[in-house]
Tab-separated table of C-alpha atoms in Angstrom:
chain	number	residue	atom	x	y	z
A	1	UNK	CA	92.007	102.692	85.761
A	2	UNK	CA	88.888	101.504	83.741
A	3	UNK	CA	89.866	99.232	80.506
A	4	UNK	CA	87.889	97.442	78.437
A	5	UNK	CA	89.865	94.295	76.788
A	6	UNK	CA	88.879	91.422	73.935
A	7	UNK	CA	92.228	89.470	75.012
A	8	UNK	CA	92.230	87.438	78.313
A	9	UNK	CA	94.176	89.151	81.101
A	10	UNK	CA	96.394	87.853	83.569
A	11	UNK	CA	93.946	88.712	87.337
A	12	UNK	CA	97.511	88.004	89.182
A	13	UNK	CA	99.483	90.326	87.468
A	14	UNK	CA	96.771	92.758	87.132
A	15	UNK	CA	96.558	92.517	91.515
A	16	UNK	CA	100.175	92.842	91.710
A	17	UNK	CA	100.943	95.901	89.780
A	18	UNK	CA	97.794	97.824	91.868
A	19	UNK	CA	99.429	96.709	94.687
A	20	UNK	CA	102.860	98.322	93.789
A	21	UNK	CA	104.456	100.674	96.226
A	22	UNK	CA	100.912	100.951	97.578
A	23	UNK	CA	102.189	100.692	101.591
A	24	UNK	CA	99.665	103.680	102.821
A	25	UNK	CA	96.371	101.496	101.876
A	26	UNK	CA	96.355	98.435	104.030
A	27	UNK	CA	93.207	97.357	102.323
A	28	UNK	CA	93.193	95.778	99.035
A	29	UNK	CA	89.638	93.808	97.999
A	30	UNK	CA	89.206	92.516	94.793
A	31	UNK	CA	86.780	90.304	92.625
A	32	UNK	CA	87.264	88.040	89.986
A	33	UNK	CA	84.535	86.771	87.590
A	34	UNK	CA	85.399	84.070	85.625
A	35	UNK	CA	83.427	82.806	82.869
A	36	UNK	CA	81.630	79.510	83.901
A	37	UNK	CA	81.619	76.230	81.670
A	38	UNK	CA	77.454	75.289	81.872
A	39	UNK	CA	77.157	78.430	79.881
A	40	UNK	CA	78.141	76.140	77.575
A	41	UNK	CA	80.604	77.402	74.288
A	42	UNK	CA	81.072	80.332	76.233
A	43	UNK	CA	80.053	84.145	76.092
A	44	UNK	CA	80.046	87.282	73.671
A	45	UNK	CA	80.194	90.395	75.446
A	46	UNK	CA	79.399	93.740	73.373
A	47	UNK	CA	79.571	97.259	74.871
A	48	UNK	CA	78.951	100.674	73.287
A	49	UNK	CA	82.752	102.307	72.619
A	50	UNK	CA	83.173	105.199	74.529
A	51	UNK	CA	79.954	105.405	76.232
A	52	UNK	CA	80.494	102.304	78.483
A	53	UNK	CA	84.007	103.390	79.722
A	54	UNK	CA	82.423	106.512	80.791
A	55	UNK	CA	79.713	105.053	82.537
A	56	UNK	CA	81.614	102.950	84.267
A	57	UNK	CA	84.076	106.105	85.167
A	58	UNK	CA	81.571	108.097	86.350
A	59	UNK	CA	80.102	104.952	88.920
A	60	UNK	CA	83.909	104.366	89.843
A	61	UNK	CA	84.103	108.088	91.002
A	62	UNK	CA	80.839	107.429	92.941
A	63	UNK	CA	82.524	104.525	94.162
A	64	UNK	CA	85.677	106.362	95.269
A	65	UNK	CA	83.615	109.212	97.343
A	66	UNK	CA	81.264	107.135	98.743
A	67	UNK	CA	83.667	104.893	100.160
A	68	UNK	CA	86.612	106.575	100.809
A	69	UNK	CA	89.134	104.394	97.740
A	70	UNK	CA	92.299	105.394	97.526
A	71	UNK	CA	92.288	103.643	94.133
A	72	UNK	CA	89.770	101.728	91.960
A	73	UNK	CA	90.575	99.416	88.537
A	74	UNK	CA	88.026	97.638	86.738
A	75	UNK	CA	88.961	95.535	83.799
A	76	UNK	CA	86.450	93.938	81.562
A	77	UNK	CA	86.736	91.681	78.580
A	78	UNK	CA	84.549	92.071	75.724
A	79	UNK	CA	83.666	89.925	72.754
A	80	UNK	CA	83.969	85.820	72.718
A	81	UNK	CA	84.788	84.139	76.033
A	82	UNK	CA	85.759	81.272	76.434
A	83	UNK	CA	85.159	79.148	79.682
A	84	UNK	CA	87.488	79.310	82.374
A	85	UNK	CA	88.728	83.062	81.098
A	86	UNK	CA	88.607	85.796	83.445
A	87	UNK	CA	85.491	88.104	82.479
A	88	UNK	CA	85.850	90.879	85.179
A	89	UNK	CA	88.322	92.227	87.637
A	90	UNK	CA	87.620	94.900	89.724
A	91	UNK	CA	90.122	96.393	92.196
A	92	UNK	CA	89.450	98.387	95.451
A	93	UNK	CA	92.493	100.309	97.773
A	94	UNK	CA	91.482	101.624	100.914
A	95	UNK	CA	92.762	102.235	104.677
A	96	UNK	CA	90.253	99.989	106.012
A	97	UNK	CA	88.488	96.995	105.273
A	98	UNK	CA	85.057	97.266	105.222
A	99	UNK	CA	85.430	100.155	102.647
A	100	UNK	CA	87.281	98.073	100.408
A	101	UNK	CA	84.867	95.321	100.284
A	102	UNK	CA	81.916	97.053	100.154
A	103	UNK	CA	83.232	99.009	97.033
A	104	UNK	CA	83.960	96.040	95.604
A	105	UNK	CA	80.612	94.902	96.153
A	106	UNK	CA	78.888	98.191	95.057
A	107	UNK	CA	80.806	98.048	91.931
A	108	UNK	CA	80.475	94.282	90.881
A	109	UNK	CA	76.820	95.261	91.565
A	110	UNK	CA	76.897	98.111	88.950
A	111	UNK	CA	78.448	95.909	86.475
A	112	UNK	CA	76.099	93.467	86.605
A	113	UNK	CA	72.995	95.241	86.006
A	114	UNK	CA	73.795	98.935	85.093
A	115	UNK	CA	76.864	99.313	83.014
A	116	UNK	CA	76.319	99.162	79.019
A	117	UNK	CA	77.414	95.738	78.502
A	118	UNK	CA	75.189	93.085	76.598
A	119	UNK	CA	75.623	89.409	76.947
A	120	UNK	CA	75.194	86.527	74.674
A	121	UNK	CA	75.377	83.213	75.795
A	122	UNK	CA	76.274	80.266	73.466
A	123	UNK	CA	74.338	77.602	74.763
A	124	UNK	CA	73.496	73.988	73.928
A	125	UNK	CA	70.591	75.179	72.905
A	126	UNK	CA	71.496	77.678	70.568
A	127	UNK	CA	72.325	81.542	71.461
A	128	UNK	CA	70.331	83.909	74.424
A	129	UNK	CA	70.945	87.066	75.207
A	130	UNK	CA	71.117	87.325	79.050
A	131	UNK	CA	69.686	89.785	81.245
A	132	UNK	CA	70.047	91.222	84.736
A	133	UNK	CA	68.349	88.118	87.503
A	134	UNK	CA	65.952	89.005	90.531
A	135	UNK	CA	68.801	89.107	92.377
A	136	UNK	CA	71.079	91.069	90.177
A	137	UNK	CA	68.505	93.817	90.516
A	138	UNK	CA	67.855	93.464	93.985
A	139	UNK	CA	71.431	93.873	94.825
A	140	UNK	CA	72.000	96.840	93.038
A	141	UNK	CA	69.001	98.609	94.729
A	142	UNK	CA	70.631	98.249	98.544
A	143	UNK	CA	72.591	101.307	97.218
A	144	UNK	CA	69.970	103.691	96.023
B	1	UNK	CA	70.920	113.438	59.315
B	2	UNK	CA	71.066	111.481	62.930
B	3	UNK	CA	72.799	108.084	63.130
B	4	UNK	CA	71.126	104.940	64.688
B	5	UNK	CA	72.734	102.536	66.511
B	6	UNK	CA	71.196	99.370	68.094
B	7	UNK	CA	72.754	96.894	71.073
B	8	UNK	CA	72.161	93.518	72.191
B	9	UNK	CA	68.917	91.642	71.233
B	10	UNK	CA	67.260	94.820	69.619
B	11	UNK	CA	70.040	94.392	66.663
B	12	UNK	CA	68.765	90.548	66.015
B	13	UNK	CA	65.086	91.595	66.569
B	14	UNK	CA	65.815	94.981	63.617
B	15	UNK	CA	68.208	92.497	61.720
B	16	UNK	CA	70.472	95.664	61.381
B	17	UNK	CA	73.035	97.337	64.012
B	18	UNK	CA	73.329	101.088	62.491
B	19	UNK	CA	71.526	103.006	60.101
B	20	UNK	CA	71.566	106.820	59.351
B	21	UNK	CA	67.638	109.264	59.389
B	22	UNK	CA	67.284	111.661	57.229
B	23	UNK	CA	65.637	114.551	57.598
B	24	UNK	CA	66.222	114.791	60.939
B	25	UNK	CA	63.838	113.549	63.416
B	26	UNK	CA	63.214	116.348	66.025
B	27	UNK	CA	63.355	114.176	68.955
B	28	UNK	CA	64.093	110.972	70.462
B	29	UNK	CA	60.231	109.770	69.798
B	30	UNK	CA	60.015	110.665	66.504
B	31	UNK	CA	63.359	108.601	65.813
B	32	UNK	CA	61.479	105.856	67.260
B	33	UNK	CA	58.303	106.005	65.306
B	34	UNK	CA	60.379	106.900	62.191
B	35	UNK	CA	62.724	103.482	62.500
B	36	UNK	CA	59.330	101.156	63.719
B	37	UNK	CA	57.235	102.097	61.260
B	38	UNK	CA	57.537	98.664	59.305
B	39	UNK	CA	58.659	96.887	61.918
B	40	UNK	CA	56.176	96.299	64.765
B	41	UNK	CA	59.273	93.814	66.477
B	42	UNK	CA	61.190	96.468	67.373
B	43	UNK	CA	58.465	98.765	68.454
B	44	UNK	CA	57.711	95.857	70.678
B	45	UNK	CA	61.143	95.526	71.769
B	46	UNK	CA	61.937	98.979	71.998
B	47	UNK	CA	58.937	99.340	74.258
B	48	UNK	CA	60.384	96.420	76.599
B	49	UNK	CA	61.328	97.313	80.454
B	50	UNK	CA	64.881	97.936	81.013
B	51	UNK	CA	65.135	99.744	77.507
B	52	UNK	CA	66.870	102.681	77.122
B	53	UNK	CA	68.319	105.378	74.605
B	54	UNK	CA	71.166	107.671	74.647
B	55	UNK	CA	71.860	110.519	72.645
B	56	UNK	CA	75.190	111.978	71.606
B	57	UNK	CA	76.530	109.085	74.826
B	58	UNK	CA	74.160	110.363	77.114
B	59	UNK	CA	71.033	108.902	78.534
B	60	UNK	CA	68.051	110.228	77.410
B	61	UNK	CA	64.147	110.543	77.447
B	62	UNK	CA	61.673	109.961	74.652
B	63	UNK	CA	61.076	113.806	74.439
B	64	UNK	CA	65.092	114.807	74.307
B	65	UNK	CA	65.691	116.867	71.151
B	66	UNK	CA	67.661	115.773	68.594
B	67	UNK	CA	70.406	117.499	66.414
B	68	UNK	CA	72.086	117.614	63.405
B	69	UNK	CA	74.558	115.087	63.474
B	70	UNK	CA	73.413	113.682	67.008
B	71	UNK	CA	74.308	109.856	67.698
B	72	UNK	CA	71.279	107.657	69.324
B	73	UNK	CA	71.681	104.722	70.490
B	74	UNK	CA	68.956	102.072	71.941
B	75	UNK	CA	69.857	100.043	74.779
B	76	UNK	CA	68.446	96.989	76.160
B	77	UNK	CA	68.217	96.112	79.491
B	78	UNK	CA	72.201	95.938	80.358
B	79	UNK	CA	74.323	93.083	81.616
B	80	UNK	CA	77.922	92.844	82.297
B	81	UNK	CA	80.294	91.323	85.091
C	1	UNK	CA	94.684	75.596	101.728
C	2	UNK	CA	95.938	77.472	104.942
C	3	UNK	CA	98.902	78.581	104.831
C	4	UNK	CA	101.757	80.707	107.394
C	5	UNK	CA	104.647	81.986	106.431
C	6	UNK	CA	107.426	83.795	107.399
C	7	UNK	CA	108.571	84.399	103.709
C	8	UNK	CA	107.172	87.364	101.895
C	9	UNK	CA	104.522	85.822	99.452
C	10	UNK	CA	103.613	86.862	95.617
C	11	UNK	CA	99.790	87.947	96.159
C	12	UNK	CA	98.923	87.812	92.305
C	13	UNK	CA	100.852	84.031	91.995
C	14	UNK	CA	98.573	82.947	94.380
C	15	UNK	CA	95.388	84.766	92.496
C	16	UNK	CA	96.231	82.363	89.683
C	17	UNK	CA	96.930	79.317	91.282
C	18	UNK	CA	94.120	79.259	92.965
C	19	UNK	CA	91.763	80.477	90.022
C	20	UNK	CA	93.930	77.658	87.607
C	21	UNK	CA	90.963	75.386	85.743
C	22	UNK	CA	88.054	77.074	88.305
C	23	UNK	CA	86.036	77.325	85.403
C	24	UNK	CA	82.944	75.727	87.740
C	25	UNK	CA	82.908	78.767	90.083
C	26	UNK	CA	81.836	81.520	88.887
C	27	UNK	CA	83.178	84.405	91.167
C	28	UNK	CA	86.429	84.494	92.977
C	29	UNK	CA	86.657	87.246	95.964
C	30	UNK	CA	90.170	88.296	97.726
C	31	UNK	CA	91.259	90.098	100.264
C	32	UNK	CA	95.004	91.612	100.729
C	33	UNK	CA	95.984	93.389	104.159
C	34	UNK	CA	99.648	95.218	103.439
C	35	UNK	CA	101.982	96.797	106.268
C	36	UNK	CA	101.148	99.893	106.428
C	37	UNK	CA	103.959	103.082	106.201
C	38	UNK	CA	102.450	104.804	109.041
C	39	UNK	CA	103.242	101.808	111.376
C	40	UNK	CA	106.436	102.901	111.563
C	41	UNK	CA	109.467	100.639	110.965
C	42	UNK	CA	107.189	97.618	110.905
C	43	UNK	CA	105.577	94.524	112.195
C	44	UNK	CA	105.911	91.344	113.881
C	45	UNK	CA	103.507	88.715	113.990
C	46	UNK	CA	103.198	86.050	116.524
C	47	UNK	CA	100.944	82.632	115.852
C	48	UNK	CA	100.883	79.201	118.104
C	49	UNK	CA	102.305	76.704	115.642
C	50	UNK	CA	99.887	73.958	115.215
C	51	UNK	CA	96.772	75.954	117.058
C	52	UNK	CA	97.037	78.620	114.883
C	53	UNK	CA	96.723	76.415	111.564
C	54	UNK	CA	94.482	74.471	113.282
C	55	UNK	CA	91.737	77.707	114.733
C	56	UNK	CA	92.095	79.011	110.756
C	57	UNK	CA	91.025	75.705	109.584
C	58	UNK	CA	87.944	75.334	111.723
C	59	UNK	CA	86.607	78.643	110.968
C	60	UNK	CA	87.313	78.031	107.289
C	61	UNK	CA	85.306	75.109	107.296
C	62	UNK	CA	82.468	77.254	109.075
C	63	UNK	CA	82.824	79.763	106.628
C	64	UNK	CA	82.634	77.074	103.290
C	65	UNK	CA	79.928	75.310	105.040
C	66	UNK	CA	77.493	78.984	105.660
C	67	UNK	CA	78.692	80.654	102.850
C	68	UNK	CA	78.608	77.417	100.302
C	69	UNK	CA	82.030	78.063	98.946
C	70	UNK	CA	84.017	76.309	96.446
C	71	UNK	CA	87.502	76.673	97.955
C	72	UNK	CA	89.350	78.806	99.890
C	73	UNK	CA	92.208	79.642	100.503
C	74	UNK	CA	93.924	81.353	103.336
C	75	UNK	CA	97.734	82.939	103.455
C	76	UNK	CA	99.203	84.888	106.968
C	77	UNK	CA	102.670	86.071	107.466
C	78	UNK	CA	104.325	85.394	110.534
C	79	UNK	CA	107.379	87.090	112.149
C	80	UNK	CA	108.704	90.741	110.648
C	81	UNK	CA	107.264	92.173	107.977
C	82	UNK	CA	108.113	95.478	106.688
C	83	UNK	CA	106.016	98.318	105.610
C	84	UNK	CA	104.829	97.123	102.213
C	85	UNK	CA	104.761	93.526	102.626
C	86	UNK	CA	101.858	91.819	102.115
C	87	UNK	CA	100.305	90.660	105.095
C	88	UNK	CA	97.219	88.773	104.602
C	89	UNK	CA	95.077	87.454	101.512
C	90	UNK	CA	92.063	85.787	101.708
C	91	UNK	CA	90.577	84.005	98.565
C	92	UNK	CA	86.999	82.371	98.102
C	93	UNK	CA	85.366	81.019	95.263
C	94	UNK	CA	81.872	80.264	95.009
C	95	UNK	CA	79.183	80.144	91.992
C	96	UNK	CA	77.920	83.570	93.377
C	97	UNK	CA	79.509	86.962	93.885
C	98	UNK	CA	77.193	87.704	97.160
C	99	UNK	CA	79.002	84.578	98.922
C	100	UNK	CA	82.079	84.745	97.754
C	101	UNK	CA	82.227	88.700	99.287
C	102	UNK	CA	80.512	87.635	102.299
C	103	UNK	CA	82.766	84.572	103.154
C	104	UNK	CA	86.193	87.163	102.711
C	105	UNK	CA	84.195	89.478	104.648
C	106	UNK	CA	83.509	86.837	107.573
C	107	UNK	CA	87.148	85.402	107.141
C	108	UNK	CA	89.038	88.581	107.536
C	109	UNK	CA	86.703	90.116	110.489
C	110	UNK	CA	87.521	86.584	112.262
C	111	UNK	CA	91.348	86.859	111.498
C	112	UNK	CA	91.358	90.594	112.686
C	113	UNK	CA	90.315	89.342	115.957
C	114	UNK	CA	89.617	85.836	116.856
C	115	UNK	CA	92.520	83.937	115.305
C	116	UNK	CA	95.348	83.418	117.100
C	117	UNK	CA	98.061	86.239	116.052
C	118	UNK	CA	99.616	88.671	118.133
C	119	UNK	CA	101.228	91.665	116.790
C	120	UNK	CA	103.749	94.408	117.833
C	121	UNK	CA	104.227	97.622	116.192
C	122	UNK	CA	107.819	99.006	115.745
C	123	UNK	CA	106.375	102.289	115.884
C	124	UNK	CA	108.630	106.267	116.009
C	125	UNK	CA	107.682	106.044	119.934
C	126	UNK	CA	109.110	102.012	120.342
C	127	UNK	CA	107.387	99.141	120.232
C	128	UNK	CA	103.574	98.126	121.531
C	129	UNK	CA	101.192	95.139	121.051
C	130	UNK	CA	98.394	95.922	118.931
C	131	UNK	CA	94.798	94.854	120.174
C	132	UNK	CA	91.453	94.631	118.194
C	133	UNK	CA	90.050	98.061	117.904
C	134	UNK	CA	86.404	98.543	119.090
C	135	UNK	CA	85.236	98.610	114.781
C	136	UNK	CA	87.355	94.988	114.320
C	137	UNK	CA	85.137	93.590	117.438
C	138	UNK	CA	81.885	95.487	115.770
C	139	UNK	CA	82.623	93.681	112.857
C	140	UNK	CA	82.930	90.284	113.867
C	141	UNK	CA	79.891	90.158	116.027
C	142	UNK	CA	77.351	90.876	112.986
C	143	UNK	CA	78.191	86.767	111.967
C	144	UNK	CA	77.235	85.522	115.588
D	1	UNK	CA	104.607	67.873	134.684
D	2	UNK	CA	102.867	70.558	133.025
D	3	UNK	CA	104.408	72.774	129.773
D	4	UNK	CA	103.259	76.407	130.190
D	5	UNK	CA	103.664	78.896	126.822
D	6	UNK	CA	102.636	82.591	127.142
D	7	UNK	CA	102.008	84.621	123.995
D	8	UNK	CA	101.922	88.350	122.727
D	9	UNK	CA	102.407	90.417	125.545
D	10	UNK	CA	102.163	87.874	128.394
D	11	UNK	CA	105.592	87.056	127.803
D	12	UNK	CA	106.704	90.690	127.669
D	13	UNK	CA	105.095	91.164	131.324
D	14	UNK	CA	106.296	88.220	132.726
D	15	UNK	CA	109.982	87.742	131.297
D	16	UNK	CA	109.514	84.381	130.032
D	17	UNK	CA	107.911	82.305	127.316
D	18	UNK	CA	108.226	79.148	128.274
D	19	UNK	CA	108.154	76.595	131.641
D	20	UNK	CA	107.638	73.657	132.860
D	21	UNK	CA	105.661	73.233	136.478
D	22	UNK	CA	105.985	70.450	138.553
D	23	UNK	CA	104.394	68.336	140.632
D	24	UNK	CA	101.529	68.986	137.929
D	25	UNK	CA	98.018	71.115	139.187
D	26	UNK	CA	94.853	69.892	138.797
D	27	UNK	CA	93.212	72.132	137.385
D	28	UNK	CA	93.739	75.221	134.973
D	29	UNK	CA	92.904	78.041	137.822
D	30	UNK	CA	95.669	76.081	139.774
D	31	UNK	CA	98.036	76.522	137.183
D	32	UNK	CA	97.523	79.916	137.299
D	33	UNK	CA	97.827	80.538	140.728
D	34	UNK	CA	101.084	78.528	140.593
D	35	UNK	CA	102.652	81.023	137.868
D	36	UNK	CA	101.669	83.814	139.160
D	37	UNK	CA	102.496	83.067	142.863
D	38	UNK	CA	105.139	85.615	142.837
D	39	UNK	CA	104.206	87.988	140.089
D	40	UNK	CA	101.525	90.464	140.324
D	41	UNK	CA	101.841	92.182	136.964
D	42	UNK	CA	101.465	88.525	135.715
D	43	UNK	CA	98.407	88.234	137.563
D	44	UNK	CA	96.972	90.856	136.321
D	45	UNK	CA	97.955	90.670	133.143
D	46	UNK	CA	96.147	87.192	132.850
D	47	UNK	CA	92.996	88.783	134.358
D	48	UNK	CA	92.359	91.393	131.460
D	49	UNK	CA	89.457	91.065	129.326
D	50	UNK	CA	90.071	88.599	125.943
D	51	UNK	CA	92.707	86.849	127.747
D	52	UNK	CA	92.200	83.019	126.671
D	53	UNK	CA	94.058	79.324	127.700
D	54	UNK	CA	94.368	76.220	125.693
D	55	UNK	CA	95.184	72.848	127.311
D	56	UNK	CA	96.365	70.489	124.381
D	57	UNK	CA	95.496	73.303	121.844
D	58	UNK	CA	91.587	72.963	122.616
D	59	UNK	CA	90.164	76.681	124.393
D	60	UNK	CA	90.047	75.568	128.051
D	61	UNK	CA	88.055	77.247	131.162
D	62	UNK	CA	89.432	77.790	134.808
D	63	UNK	CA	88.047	74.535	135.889
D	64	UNK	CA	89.712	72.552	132.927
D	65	UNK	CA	91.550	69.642	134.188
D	66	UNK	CA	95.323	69.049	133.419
D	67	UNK	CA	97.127	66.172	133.017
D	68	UNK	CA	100.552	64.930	133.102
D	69	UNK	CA	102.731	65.976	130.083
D	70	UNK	CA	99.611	68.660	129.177
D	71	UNK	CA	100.707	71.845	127.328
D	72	UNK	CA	99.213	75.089	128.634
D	73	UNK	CA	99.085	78.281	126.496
D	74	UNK	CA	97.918	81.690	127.817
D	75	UNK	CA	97.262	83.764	125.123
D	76	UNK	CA	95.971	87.850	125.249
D	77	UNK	CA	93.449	89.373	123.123
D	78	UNK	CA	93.927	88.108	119.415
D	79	UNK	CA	94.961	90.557	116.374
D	80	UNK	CA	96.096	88.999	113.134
D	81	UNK	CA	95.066	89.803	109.658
């Protein structure tokens, strides 16, 4: 389940309903990213309606061969966040472990620096639009 | 006619978010040159790494025809998560 | 916060305590092991009161210390626990999303087979203890 | 006096979980040889790879010296999670 969101979301409820009658996966991973108070007023978050939740789709279908998922959900807030609010949640179900995580990983890595989001921060020093780090790029290019 | 749409930091830099070409551009570069020509900032910024267009929601290269109708958006580099 | 328990547990209750006013850390990683059907009838999970907490807190600290976590937080089941049931979850938050994957990662390979737990499997065919499998013992190595 | 747990499937092989020995043995490896005195299986059992003892809840060797009123836990390869 992909969704795109401009209301906060509750992560725990959001973990517990994947988790529902799910007693063949013993592997559940998940990550949360919550939006972090020395960004200052907080974030905007724009994406492109309809293309970004296909992109992100398509890489969760990647995500599901290459790693064997039993089940994927990513939900992702757009528009103003405020500090504290969950920004990201993204769900992996698998038999084993190590699939789960890495998933996780692979598609947290996506996110960061390949899905059709754009990010404002609302500093103390007035507004910057923020792009992919070093590292974000780096980590996204151990899957290629 | 092709509609224009523009994301993140190239909308502040064009001061506008979607406009509509007409006649049509035949492809993606001549949409370029055709909404830059009095605005060297956004050739600049268009011309920045990580940039990158779509057409009709999928991505595409400067020499991608264009059609009737078609939808192109430029993309800076993305950020989400 | 270590915690055992021979009480089902609410997976997503503790996602939100234990994100509550983390607006400092950035990214919060989980882990959830559920009882799997094809187990049979069940589980039952043994620990050494005291030792047990005790072994879970050492390598916790190890793990906050290498990893440069925030907090984490650690809930097993002990005793019977049906097909379904949670099992395990693992939380970690750190500033970044590569440590706060890594330290779950770490935590869970340890608890799969350095922690002190025994289980038995109510399988079709009776019961038998379960030992690490030649993958859990892969997996913990890689952090020595 | 000594207090000797076994866990997992120790217990299963020997029939018990818990016991006291007395006069207390000086050492770990003569704790052992104490409990197992009369039981084979248990012998064995405590010889398989990943089996581990604690004295007073600290991961002990053969050579580990016990004291009076020391509790001893023998506990097979570990699975939890």
């Amino acid at each position: 389940m992909i969704r795109l969101t401009d209301q906060s979301f509750d992560p725990g409820g959001e973990l517990n309903d994947f988790c529902r009658g799910r007693s063949q996966a013993g592997a559940v991973a998940s990550f949360l990213g919550i939006a972090r108070r020395d960004g200052g007023e907080g974030l905007e978050l724009e994406a492109y309606p309809g293309f970004t939740e296909s992109e992100i789709a398509r890489i969760a279908e990647s995500a599901s061969e290459r790693f064997s998922l039993q089940d994927v959900s990513i939900i992702h807030r757009v528009g103003r966040i405020t500090p504290g609010e969950p920004i990201v949640l993204v769900l992996t179900a698998s038999a084993h472990r190590r699939e789960a995580f890495e998933a996780c990983d692979y598609l947290m890595d996506y996110l960061k620096s390949r899905a059709p989001f754009w990010k404002k921060e609302h500093g103390p020093d007035g507004e910057h639009w923020i792009e992919p780090t070093a590292r974000d790029l780096g980590d996204v290019a151990r899957w290629d | 006619m092709v509609r224009v749409l523009l994301f993140g930091k190239l909308r502040d830099v064009a001061g506008w978010r979607e406009k509509t070409c007409t006649p049509d551009p035949a492809t993606l570069s001549a949409l370029k040159a055709l909404i830059c020509a009095d605005d060297p900032a956004l050739s600049r910024a268009l011309a920045a790494p990580g940039v990158q267009a779509a057409v009709d929601r999928v991505l595409a290269r400067d020499d991608s025809p264009l059609n009737e109708g078609s939808e192109v958006a430029f993309m800076p580099a993305m950020s989400g998560g």
